[in-house]
Short mmCIF file of C-alpha atoms in Angstrom, two decimals:
data_model
loop_
_atom_site.label_atom_id
_atom_site.label_comp_id
_atom_site.label_asym_id
_atom_site.label_seq_id
_atom_site.Cartn_x
_atom_site.Cartn_y
_atom_site.Cartn_z
CA MET A 1 5.75 -114.54 -121.07
CA GLU A 2 6.42 -110.92 -120.32
CA GLN A 3 8.12 -110.34 -116.83
CA GLU A 4 6.38 -107.70 -114.77
CA ARG A 5 8.32 -104.86 -113.04
CA GLN A 6 8.90 -104.89 -109.44
CA ILE A 7 6.95 -102.11 -107.36
CA GLY A 8 10.33 -100.36 -106.72
CA GLU A 9 10.92 -100.09 -110.54
CA THR A 10 7.48 -98.69 -111.38
CA THR A 11 7.35 -94.95 -112.25
CA PHE A 12 4.24 -93.32 -110.74
CA MET A 13 2.67 -90.11 -112.06
CA THR A 14 0.47 -87.50 -110.42
CA VAL A 15 -3.19 -86.90 -111.78
CA ALA A 16 -1.92 -83.58 -113.06
CA GLU A 17 0.87 -85.15 -115.05
CA VAL A 18 -1.48 -87.92 -116.51
CA ALA A 19 -4.06 -85.15 -117.41
CA ALA A 20 -1.20 -83.25 -119.29
CA ILE A 21 -0.12 -86.30 -121.28
CA MET A 22 -3.60 -87.24 -122.07
CA ARG A 23 -4.66 -83.67 -122.81
CA VAL A 24 -7.76 -83.83 -120.59
CA SER A 25 -8.69 -82.32 -117.37
CA LYS A 26 -7.70 -83.55 -114.04
CA MET A 27 -11.32 -84.26 -113.36
CA THR A 28 -11.57 -86.70 -116.35
CA VAL A 29 -8.43 -88.57 -114.88
CA TYR A 30 -10.21 -88.89 -111.60
CA ARG A 31 -13.29 -90.17 -113.27
CA LEU A 32 -11.08 -92.85 -115.05
CA VAL A 33 -9.51 -93.95 -111.72
CA HIS A 34 -12.91 -94.03 -109.80
CA ALA A 35 -14.47 -95.99 -112.73
CA GLY A 36 -11.61 -98.65 -112.64
CA GLU A 37 -10.54 -97.82 -116.08
CA LEU A 38 -7.15 -96.49 -114.81
CA PRO A 39 -5.40 -98.11 -112.08
CA ALA A 40 -4.05 -96.08 -109.42
CA VAL A 41 -2.53 -96.09 -105.84
CA ARG A 42 -3.86 -93.77 -103.15
CA VAL A 43 -1.05 -91.88 -101.32
CA GLY A 44 -2.49 -89.83 -98.43
CA ARG A 45 -5.14 -87.67 -100.13
CA SER A 46 -3.93 -87.91 -103.53
CA PHE A 47 -3.65 -90.66 -106.38
CA ARG A 48 -0.52 -91.91 -108.25
CA VAL A 49 -1.01 -93.70 -111.51
CA PRO A 50 1.58 -96.04 -112.86
CA GLU A 51 3.21 -94.75 -116.02
CA ASP A 52 2.82 -98.06 -117.82
CA ALA A 53 -0.75 -98.06 -117.03
CA VAL A 54 -1.18 -94.67 -118.85
CA HIS A 55 0.56 -95.93 -121.88
CA GLN A 56 -1.50 -99.16 -121.98
CA TYR A 57 -4.72 -97.32 -121.52
CA LEU A 58 -3.85 -94.93 -124.47
CA LYS A 59 -2.84 -97.97 -126.71
CA GLN A 60 -6.12 -99.64 -126.07
CA SER A 61 -8.24 -96.58 -126.50
CA TYR A 62 -6.55 -95.61 -129.77
CA MET A 63 -8.98 -95.47 -132.66
CA GLY A 64 -7.61 -95.13 -136.25
CA THR A 65 -9.34 -92.78 -138.69
CA ALA A 66 -10.56 -94.27 -142.07
#
């Protein structure tokens, strides 16, 4: 069984950082967050996305070419 990180050990990223890694617009990241496809924490008027969640989303979304 994999042990989960504690909240204090989690690295959070801004929407702009997530967009840069995924090479999409910030609006696309907001859509993913609002659709529940990408978990996020609201901090004031902005969102923070756990770095692990971004990598997990990309792994699940990866489509190999034939």
